[in-house]
Coordinates of C-alpha atoms and ligand atoms in Angstrom, one line a residue:
G20 CA -5.6 -73.2 55.7
A21 CA -3.0 -73.5 53.2
K22 CA -0.5 -72.9 56.3
E23 CA -2.4 -75.8 58.6
A24 CA -2.1 -77.9 55.6
G25 CA 1.3 -77.4 55.0
R26 CA 2.4 -77.9 58.1
N27 CA 0.6 -81.5 58.2
G28 CA 1.7 -82.1 54.9
F29 CA 5.6 -81.7 56.5
Q30 CA 4.4 -83.6 59.8
F31 CA 3.5 -86.6 57.5
F32 CA 6.6 -86.1 55.6
V33 CA 8.5 -86.2 58.7
A34 CA 6.7 -89.3 59.8
D35 CA 7.4 -91.2 56.1
M36 CA 10.2 -90.8 56.9
N37 CA 10.9 -92.0 60.4
V38 CA 8.8 -94.9 59.1
R39 CA 11.8 -95.5 55.9
A40 CA 14.5 -95.0 58.2
F41 CA 12.9 -97.2 60.7
E42 CA 12.4 -100.2 57.8
R43 CA 15.9 -99.4 56.2
L44 CA 17.1 -100.2 59.7
M45 CA 15.0 -103.5 59.7
L46 CA 16.1 -104.9 56.4
E47 CA 19.7 -103.8 57.1
N48 CA 19.5 -105.9 60.5
A49 CA 17.4 -108.9 58.3
L50 CA 19.8 -108.4 55.9
R51 CA 22.5 -109.4 58.2
R52 CA 21.0 -112.1 59.6
A53 CA 20.1 -113.6 56.4
I54 CA 24.1 -113.9 54.9
E55 CA 25.0 -115.3 58.1
Q56 CA 21.7 -117.9 57.6
D57 CA 22.0 -118.9 55.1
E58 CA 18.8 -117.1 53.5
L59 CA 20.9 -115.7 50.8
S60 CA 21.6 -118.2 46.7
L61 CA 22.6 -117.0 43.0
H62 CA 20.6 -117.3 40.6
Y63 CA 22.3 -118.1 37.1
Q64 CA 21.3 -117.0 33.8
P65 CA 23.0 -117.6 30.4
Q66 CA 24.1 -115.6 28.0
I67 CA 24.4 -116.8 24.4
R68 CA 27.3 -116.9 21.6
V69 CA 25.1 -115.0 18.5
A70 CA 26.9 -116.1 16.4
D71 CA 27.2 -120.5 16.2
G72 CA 24.0 -119.7 19.4
Q73 CA 25.6 -121.7 22.2
V74 CA 25.6 -120.9 25.3
C75 CA 29.1 -119.1 26.7
G76 CA 28.7 -118.8 30.4
C77 CA 25.4 -116.7 32.6
E78 CA 25.6 -114.4 35.1
A79 CA 25.3 -114.9 39.0
L80 CA 22.5 -112.7 40.6
V81 CA 21.7 -112.6 44.2
R82 CA 18.4 -113.2 45.6
W83 CA 17.2 -113.2 48.9
Q84 CA 14.1 -115.6 50.2
H85 CA 13.2 -114.1 53.4
P86 CA 11.5 -116.7 55.7
E87 CA 8.4 -114.8 56.0
M88 CA 9.0 -111.5 53.4
G89 CA 9.4 -114.3 50.5
M90 CA 12.2 -113.6 47.1
I91 CA 13.9 -109.5 48.2
M92 CA 15.2 -108.9 45.0
P93 CA 18.7 -107.4 44.6
A94 CA 17.5 -104.0 43.6
Q95 CA 15.6 -103.8 46.8
F96 CA 19.2 -104.5 49.6
I97 CA 22.1 -103.9 47.3
P98 CA 21.6 -100.3 48.6
V99 CA 21.3 -101.5 51.9
A100 CA 24.2 -103.3 52.1
E101 CA 26.2 -100.7 50.7
D102 CA 25.2 -98.0 53.2
S103 CA 25.8 -100.2 56.0
G104 CA 28.9 -102.1 55.0
L105 CA 26.9 -105.1 54.3
I106 CA 28.8 -105.5 51.4
V107 CA 32.3 -106.4 51.6
A108 CA 30.6 -110.0 53.4
L109 CA 28.0 -110.3 50.8
G110 CA 30.1 -109.6 48.0
D111 CA 32.7 -112.5 49.4
W112 CA 30.2 -114.6 49.9
V113 CA 28.7 -114.1 46.2
L114 CA 32.0 -114.4 44.6
E115 CA 33.2 -117.1 47.0
Q116 CA 29.5 -119.6 46.1
A117 CA 29.9 -118.5 42.4
C118 CA 33.2 -120.4 42.0
R119 CA 32.0 -122.8 44.3
Q120 CA 29.3 -123.3 41.2
Q121 CA 31.7 -122.6 38.6
A122 CA 34.7 -125.4 39.7
L123 CA 31.4 -127.9 39.8
C124 CA 30.3 -127.4 36.8
A125 CA 34.1 -127.8 35.7
R126 CA 34.3 -131.3 37.5
A127 CA 30.6 -132.5 35.3
G128 CA 32.7 -131.4 32.5
R129 CA 30.9 -127.8 31.9
L130 CA 33.6 -125.1 31.1
L131 CA 30.6 -122.2 31.7
T132 CA 32.3 -118.4 32.6
I133 CA 30.1 -116.9 35.5
A134 CA 30.4 -113.8 35.5
V135 CA 30.1 -111.9 38.9
N136 CA 28.5 -108.4 39.9
I137 CA 31.2 -106.4 41.9
S138 CA 30.2 -103.7 44.2
A139 CA 31.6 -99.8 43.3
L140 CA 32.4 -100.2 47.6
Q141 CA 33.4 -103.7 47.5
F142 CA 36.0 -102.7 44.4
R143 CA 37.2 -99.6 45.8
R144 CA 38.6 -101.6 49.0
A145 CA 42.3 -101.6 49.2
D146 CA 42.1 -105.5 50.1
F147 CA 40.0 -106.1 47.4
V148 CA 41.9 -108.4 44.8
D149 CA 43.4 -110.4 48.5
R150 CA 40.0 -110.8 48.9
V151 CA 39.6 -112.3 45.6
A152 CA 42.9 -114.0 45.5
D153 CA 41.6 -116.3 48.8
I154 CA 38.5 -117.1 47.3
L155 CA 39.7 -118.4 44.3
A156 CA 42.8 -120.6 46.5
R157 CA 40.0 -121.3 48.6
T158 CA 37.3 -122.8 46.1
G159 CA 39.7 -124.0 43.0
A160 CA 38.4 -122.5 40.2
N161 CA 39.5 -121.5 37.3
P162 CA 39.9 -117.4 37.0
R163 CA 40.0 -118.0 33.6
L164 CA 36.2 -118.6 33.7
I165 CA 35.3 -115.9 36.1
E166 CA 34.3 -112.5 34.9
L167 CA 33.9 -109.8 37.0
E168 CA 31.5 -106.9 36.1
I169 CA 32.4 -103.4 37.4
T170 CA 30.2 -101.2 36.9
E171 CA 31.5 -97.7 35.0
S172 CA 30.6 -96.1 38.2
A173 CA 33.5 -98.1 40.1
L174 CA 36.0 -96.7 37.9
M175 CA 35.5 -93.1 38.2
Q176 CA 37.8 -90.7 39.0
P177 CA 40.7 -92.6 37.6
S178 CA 43.7 -92.7 39.8
D179 CA 46.8 -95.5 38.5
A180 CA 45.5 -97.2 41.7
L181 CA 42.2 -98.4 40.7
H182 CA 43.8 -99.5 37.2
E183 CA 46.6 -101.3 39.4
R184 CA 44.0 -103.2 40.9
L185 CA 42.2 -103.7 37.5
Q186 CA 45.8 -104.8 36.3
R187 CA 46.0 -107.6 39.3
L188 CA 42.9 -108.5 38.1
G189 CA 44.2 -109.3 35.4
G190 CA 46.8 -110.9 36.2
L191 CA 45.0 -113.1 38.0
G192 CA 43.7 -114.6 34.8
L193 CA 40.1 -113.0 35.6
G194 CA 37.9 -111.4 33.3
L195 CA 36.9 -108.1 33.4
A196 CA 33.5 -106.4 32.2
L197 CA 32.4 -103.1 32.0
D198 CA 28.2 -102.8 33.1
D199 CA 25.9 -100.3 32.6
F200 CA 27.8 -99.5 29.9
G201 CA 26.2 -96.0 28.5
T202 CA 24.7 -95.0 32.2
G203 CA 28.3 -93.3 33.8
Y204 CA 30.7 -91.2 31.9
S205 CA 33.3 -93.1 31.2
S206 CA 36.2 -90.9 29.0
L207 CA 36.5 -92.6 25.4
A208 CA 40.8 -92.0 26.3
Y209 CA 40.5 -93.4 29.7
L210 CA 38.9 -96.7 28.1
K211 CA 41.0 -97.4 25.6
R212 CA 43.6 -97.9 28.9
L213 CA 41.0 -100.0 31.0
P214 CA 42.5 -104.1 30.5
I215 CA 38.8 -104.7 29.7
S216 CA 37.9 -107.6 27.7
R217 CA 34.1 -106.7 27.5
L218 CA 31.5 -104.4 27.4
K219 CA 27.6 -105.0 28.9
I220 CA 25.2 -102.5 26.8
D221 CA 22.7 -101.8 29.7
R222 CA 19.3 -103.1 29.4
S223 CA 17.6 -99.5 29.5
F224 CA 19.3 -99.2 25.9
V225 CA 18.7 -102.2 24.3
R226 CA 14.6 -102.5 25.5
D227 CA 12.8 -99.9 22.5
L228 CA 15.2 -101.8 19.7
P229 CA 15.4 -101.5 17.4
G230 CA 12.4 -98.5 17.4
D231 CA 14.1 -96.3 19.2
A232 CA 16.4 -93.5 17.5
E233 CA 18.3 -92.5 20.8
D234 CA 18.6 -96.2 22.3
V235 CA 19.5 -96.9 18.7
A236 CA 22.1 -94.2 19.2
V237 CA 23.5 -95.6 21.8
A238 CA 24.1 -99.6 20.8
S239 CA 25.5 -98.9 17.6
A240 CA 28.3 -96.6 19.6
T241 CA 28.7 -98.9 21.8
L242 CA 29.4 -101.5 19.4
S243 CA 31.7 -99.7 17.1
L244 CA 33.3 -98.3 20.1
A245 CA 33.7 -101.6 21.1
R246 CA 35.0 -102.8 17.5
D247 CA 37.5 -100.4 17.5
L248 CA 38.9 -101.3 20.9
G249 CA 39.3 -105.3 20.0
L250 CA 36.1 -105.8 23.2
E251 CA 33.8 -107.6 23.1
V252 CA 30.0 -106.3 23.4
V253 CA 27.1 -108.3 25.6
A254 CA 23.6 -107.3 24.8
E255 CA 21.4 -108.1 28.0
G256 CA 17.6 -107.8 28.3
V257 CA 17.2 -109.3 25.3
E258 CA 13.5 -110.1 25.5
N259 CA 12.5 -110.3 21.6
A260 CA 13.6 -111.8 18.1
A261 CA 13.8 -108.0 16.7
Q262 CA 16.2 -107.1 19.3
L263 CA 18.0 -110.0 18.4
E264 CA 18.0 -109.2 14.9
W265 CA 19.3 -106.0 14.9
L266 CA 22.3 -106.7 17.4
K267 CA 23.2 -109.6 15.0
A268 CA 23.2 -107.7 11.8
R269 CA 25.9 -105.5 14.0
D270 CA 27.9 -107.7 14.7
C271 CA 27.4 -108.1 19.2
Q272 CA 29.0 -110.7 20.4
I273 CA 26.7 -112.0 23.1
V274 CA 23.4 -111.6 24.7
Q275 CA 21.4 -112.5 27.5
G276 CA 17.6 -112.1 29.0
F277 CA 14.7 -113.4 28.6
L278 CA 14.5 -114.2 25.4
F279 CA 16.6 -117.0 25.9
A280 CA 16.0 -117.2 29.8
P281 CA 16.0 -115.6 33.3
A282 CA 17.7 -115.9 36.3
L283 CA 17.4 -119.3 38.1
P284 CA 18.1 -121.4 40.8
A285 CA 21.7 -123.5 40.0
A286 CA 19.3 -127.2 39.7
D287 CA 17.2 -125.4 37.5
F288 CA 19.5 -123.5 35.2
L289 CA 22.0 -127.0 34.6
A290 CA 18.6 -128.9 33.8
W291 CA 18.0 -126.1 31.6
L292 CA 21.1 -125.8 29.9
Q293 CA 20.1 -130.4 29.3
A294 CA 17.3 -130.2 27.8
C295 CA 16.9 -126.3 25.4
G296 CA 20.1 -125.4 24.9
A297 CA 20.7 -121.9 23.5
Q298 CA 17.7 -122.1 21.7
P299 CA 14.8 -119.1 22.3
A300 CA 12.7 -119.8 24.5
G301 CA 9.1 -120.3 22.7
T302 CA 11.1 -122.1 19.1
T303 CA 10.5 -125.3 18.7
D304 CA 13.3 -127.3 16.8
Ligands
C2E29 P1 23.2 -106.1 35.7 O1 24.2 -106.6 36.9 O2 22.8 -105.0 34.9 O3 22.2 -107.7 36.1 C1 21.5 -107.4 35.2 C2 19.5 -107.6 35.3 O4 18.6 -107.1 34.4 C3 19.1 -108.3 36.2 O5 18.4 -108.0 37.4 C4 18.6 -109.4 35.7 O6 17.8 -110.5 36.3 C5 17.5 -108.7 34.4 N1 17.0 -108.8 33.0 C6 18.1 -109.7 32.4 N2 17.7 -109.9 31.3 C7 16.1 -109.0 31.2 C8 15.6 -109.1 30.1 O7 14.9 -109.7 29.8 N3 14.5 -108.6 30.7 C9 14.4 -107.6 32.3 N4 13.0 -106.9 32.7 N5 15.3 -108.0 32.6 C10 16.5 -108.6 32.3 P2 18.3 -108.7 38.7 O8 19.3 -110.0 39.1 O9 17.1 -107.9 39.7 O10 19.8 -107.3 39.5 C11 19.4 -106.1 39.5 C12 21.2 -105.3 39.4 O11 21.2 -106.1 40.8 C13 22.0 -105.7 38.3 O12 21.7 -105.6 37.9 C14 23.8 -105.8 39.6 O13 23.8 -103.8 39.8 C15 22.4 -105.4 41.1 N6 23.1 -106.9 41.2 C16 23.1 -108.5 41.0 N7 23.1 -109.2 42.0 C17 24.3 -108.8 43.1 C18 25.5 -109.1 43.5 O14 25.6 -110.5 43.7 N8 26.0 -108.5 43.5 C19 26.0 -107.4 43.5 N9 26.8 -106.0 44.0 N10 25.1 -106.4 42.9 C20 24.3 -107.4 42.3
MG30 MG1 25.6 -107.9 35.5
MG31 MG1 24.0 -104.2 33.6
MG32 MG1 14.8 -95.9 25.7

């Protein structure tokens, strides 16, 4: 009867939880090895300045090439890295790799800003700024061409310590961008006091522009807020010409998305820069 089905359902549920806990442990162990054995790599997605159509920088996005499972995306393993504390080693690796790439580009005469994602857990560690300063010194990267993307959630529960941490990062010359803007609950008064230079409109608010009234409302509000605070806006997830036109008409400064290019391995990214510059994918001139 219903009782029996319920009991079986419960058993399935428990079994399923065990499988998932097991899978997670496997993933955690595999990730620990991956960091040591060089299975991670950074892909780079171009950012385009709307005013002149030129590539002004890129975002570094981590990828995991597992020998058997193939390519694993960050949405699957960043949460595991955060739960297990591996995010600190992973974050250091990512920042160091991006800094090396920046120094390499500079030596080749390409002055591109490289944006690096910082997890809330990484940012909230007391030694975070020291680790960043260390990596900058070790790699010889130009801090003015490195931008840290910090999520709104990392800045929740604002405190003097967090604010001072941001000030010290700015003092090193680093750019600071607020990632996933609109998905958290930053108070506007707080935002005004933050030493940041850019807001990134979350992809979820770009997807249905210009047809969706809610996305139009959020994107418009973000752009006008940024203008009033003297911040630049990066719109991510720009996939079509209609989105681009809408953003352009409202003076969004920087765009990023599949309309231009997805995140590419370093060599492919450099080749892409060489070949098609900032022309949207599919155009011919
Ligand atoms: P994010 O920082 O908001 O990065 C933007 C994500 O949107 C990337 O996904 C990018 O590939 C994707 N994207 C960009 N343009 C388009 C588009 O036009 N259409 C669609 N459908 N997607 C687009 P990805 O690489 O899978 O990364 C997902 C998230 O994982 C990132 O979101 C970020 O939160 C996190 N992440 C990625 N790399 C790192 C890292 O090195 N460290 C940390 N802590 N987090 C990372
Ligand atoms: Mg980001
Ligand atoms: Mg984002
Ligand atoms: Mg929507």
